[in-house]
PDB file of C-alpha atoms in Angstrom:
ATOM      1  CA  MET E   1     114.603  97.783 100.991  1.00  0.00           C
ATOM      2  CA  ASP E   2     111.493  96.424 102.639  1.00  0.00           C
ATOM      3  CA  GLU E   3     111.113  92.700 102.638  1.00  0.00           C
ATOM      4  CA  VAL E   4     109.217  90.995  99.849  1.00  0.00           C
ATOM      5  CA  ILE E   5     106.621  88.385 100.774  1.00  0.00           C
ATOM      6  CA  VAL E   6     104.868  86.114  98.286  1.00  0.00           C
ATOM      7  CA  TYR E   7     101.705  84.267  99.294  1.00  0.00           C
ATOM      8  CA  THR E   8     101.522  81.111  97.184  1.00  0.00           C
ATOM      9  CA  SER E   9      99.614  77.879  96.631  1.00  0.00           C
ATOM     10  CA  ILE E  10     101.063  74.493  95.688  1.00  0.00           C
ATOM     11  CA  GLY E  11     101.244  73.736  91.978  1.00  0.00           C
ATOM     12  CA  TRP E  12      99.668  76.988  90.787  1.00  0.00           C
ATOM     13  CA  GLY E  13     101.321  78.312  87.616  1.00  0.00           C
ATOM     14  CA  PRO E  14     101.155  82.041  88.415  1.00  0.00           C
ATOM     15  CA  CYS E  15     102.779  81.369  91.811  1.00  0.00           C
ATOM     16  CA  MET E  16     105.616  79.459  90.186  1.00  0.00           C
ATOM     17  CA  ALA E  17     106.051  82.205  87.579  1.00  0.00           C
ATOM     18  CA  THR E  18     106.189  84.892  90.280  1.00  0.00           C
ATOM     19  CA  LYS E  19     108.830  83.036  92.300  1.00  0.00           C
ATOM     20  CA  SER E  20     110.845  82.343  89.145  1.00  0.00           C
ATOM     21  CA  TRP E  21     110.721  86.002  88.077  1.00  0.00           C
ATOM     22  CA  LEU E  22     111.861  87.217  91.504  1.00  0.00           C
ATOM     23  CA  LYS E  23     114.719  84.696  91.587  1.00  0.00           C
ATOM     24  CA  ARG E  24     115.845  85.651  88.043  1.00  0.00           C
ATOM     25  CA  HIS E  25     115.929  89.300  89.121  1.00  0.00           C
ATOM     26  CA  LYS E  26     117.827  88.433  92.311  1.00  0.00           C
ATOM     27  CA  VAL E  27     115.057  89.672  94.593  1.00  0.00           C
ATOM     28  CA  GLU E  28     115.117  87.999  97.990  1.00  0.00           C
ATOM     29  CA  PHE E  29     111.659  87.045  99.202  1.00  0.00           C
ATOM     30  CA  GLU E  30     109.843  85.067 101.836  1.00  0.00           C
ATOM     31  CA  GLU E  31     107.383  82.511 100.513  1.00  0.00           C
ATOM     32  CA  ARG E  32     104.231  81.974 102.542  1.00  0.00           C
ATOM     33  CA  ASN E  33     102.452  78.921 101.171  1.00  0.00           C
ATOM     34  CA  VAL E  34      98.772  79.101 102.108  1.00  0.00           C
ATOM     35  CA  SER E  35      98.274  75.448 101.094  1.00  0.00           C
ATOM     36  CA  GLU E  36     100.673  74.309 103.803  1.00  0.00           C
ATOM     37  CA  ASN E  37     100.114  76.864 106.559  1.00  0.00           C
ATOM     38  CA  ASN E  38      96.663  77.907 107.762  1.00  0.00           C
ATOM     39  CA  ASP E  39      98.045  80.991 109.533  1.00  0.00           C
ATOM     40  CA  TYR E  40      99.322  82.278 106.180  1.00  0.00           C
ATOM     41  CA  HIS E  41      95.924  81.536 104.633  1.00  0.00           C
ATOM     42  CA  LEU E  42      94.198  83.517 107.392  1.00  0.00           C
ATOM     43  CA  SER E  43      96.627  86.424 106.912  1.00  0.00           C
ATOM     44  CA  LEU E  44      95.824  86.479 103.219  1.00  0.00           C
ATOM     45  CA  LEU E  45      92.090  86.514 103.948  1.00  0.00           C
ATOM     46  CA  LYS E  46      92.525  89.347 106.489  1.00  0.00           C
ATOM     47  CA  MET E  47      94.202  91.407 103.770  1.00  0.00           C
ATOM     48  CA  GLY E  48      91.079  90.867 101.671  1.00  0.00           C
ATOM     49  CA  TYR E  49      92.452  88.339  99.174  1.00  0.00           C
ATOM     50  CA  ARG E  50      91.233  84.854  98.347  1.00  0.00           C
ATOM     51  CA  VAL E  51      93.590  84.100  95.459  1.00  0.00           C
ATOM     52  CA  THR E  52      97.308  83.558  95.016  1.00  0.00           C
ATOM     53  CA  PRO E  53      99.855  84.740  94.291  1.00  0.00           C
ATOM     54  CA  VAL E  54      99.817  87.970  96.250  1.00  0.00           C
ATOM     55  CA  THR E  55     103.210  89.661  96.332  1.00  0.00           C
ATOM     56  CA  VAL E  56     103.767  92.224  99.064  1.00  0.00           C
ATOM     57  CA  ILE E  57     106.525  94.745  98.364  1.00  0.00           C
ATOM     58  CA  GLY E  58     106.561  97.368 101.078  1.00  0.00           C
ATOM     59  CA  GLU E  59     103.017  98.724 101.214  1.00  0.00           C
ATOM     60  CA  GLU E  60     102.240  97.528  97.668  1.00  0.00           C
ATOM     61  CA  LYS E  61     100.179  94.361  97.193  1.00  0.00           C
ATOM     62  CA  ILE E  62     100.253  92.820  93.726  1.00  0.00           C
ATOM     63  CA  VAL E  63      97.756  90.128  92.788  1.00  0.00           C
ATOM     64  CA  GLY E  64      98.759  87.576  90.182  1.00  0.00           C
ATOM     65  CA  PHE E  65     101.876  87.410  88.031  1.00  0.00           C
ATOM     66  CA  ASN E  66     102.559  90.986  86.940  1.00  0.00           C
ATOM     67  CA  PRO E  67     106.224  91.733  86.128  1.00  0.00           C
ATOM     68  CA  THR E  68     105.474  95.368  85.254  1.00  0.00           C
ATOM     69  CA  LYS E  69     104.009  96.019  88.689  1.00  0.00           C
ATOM     70  CA  PHE E  70     106.848  94.079  90.348  1.00  0.00           C
ATOM     71  CA  GLU E  71     109.392  96.355  88.632  1.00  0.00           C
ATOM     72  CA  GLU E  72     107.454  99.507  89.573  1.00  0.00           C
ATOM     73  CA  ALA E  73     107.116  98.496  93.231  1.00  0.00           C
ATOM     74  CA  LEU E  74     110.760  97.434  93.509  1.00  0.00           C
ATOM     75  CA  SER E  75     111.947 100.673  91.874  1.00  0.00           C
ATOM     76  CA  ALA E  76     109.798 102.738  94.236  1.00  0.00           C
ATOM     77  CA  LYS E  77     111.407 100.968  97.184  1.00  0.00           C
ATOM     78  CA  GLY E  78     114.959 101.299  95.922  1.00  0.00           C
ATOM     79  CA  GLY E  79     115.296  97.704  94.726  1.00  0.00           C
TER      80      GLY E  79
END
């Protein structure tokens, strides 16, 4: 299984919902908070995104809180 990375911002509801969903489904992930780390913010911008959350599962990038897409991407990667 490829690693899961979630780009987040402090206090943003969809970011909290994404992290909560992943934890409930026992998906290990790395949180990259763009509010606290400028390098993470720059990485997000280089990928073409200006909003959070962005969840990276393998090659899939999912913008916002979207459990259906999380399940599809995790299933495709054997999660």
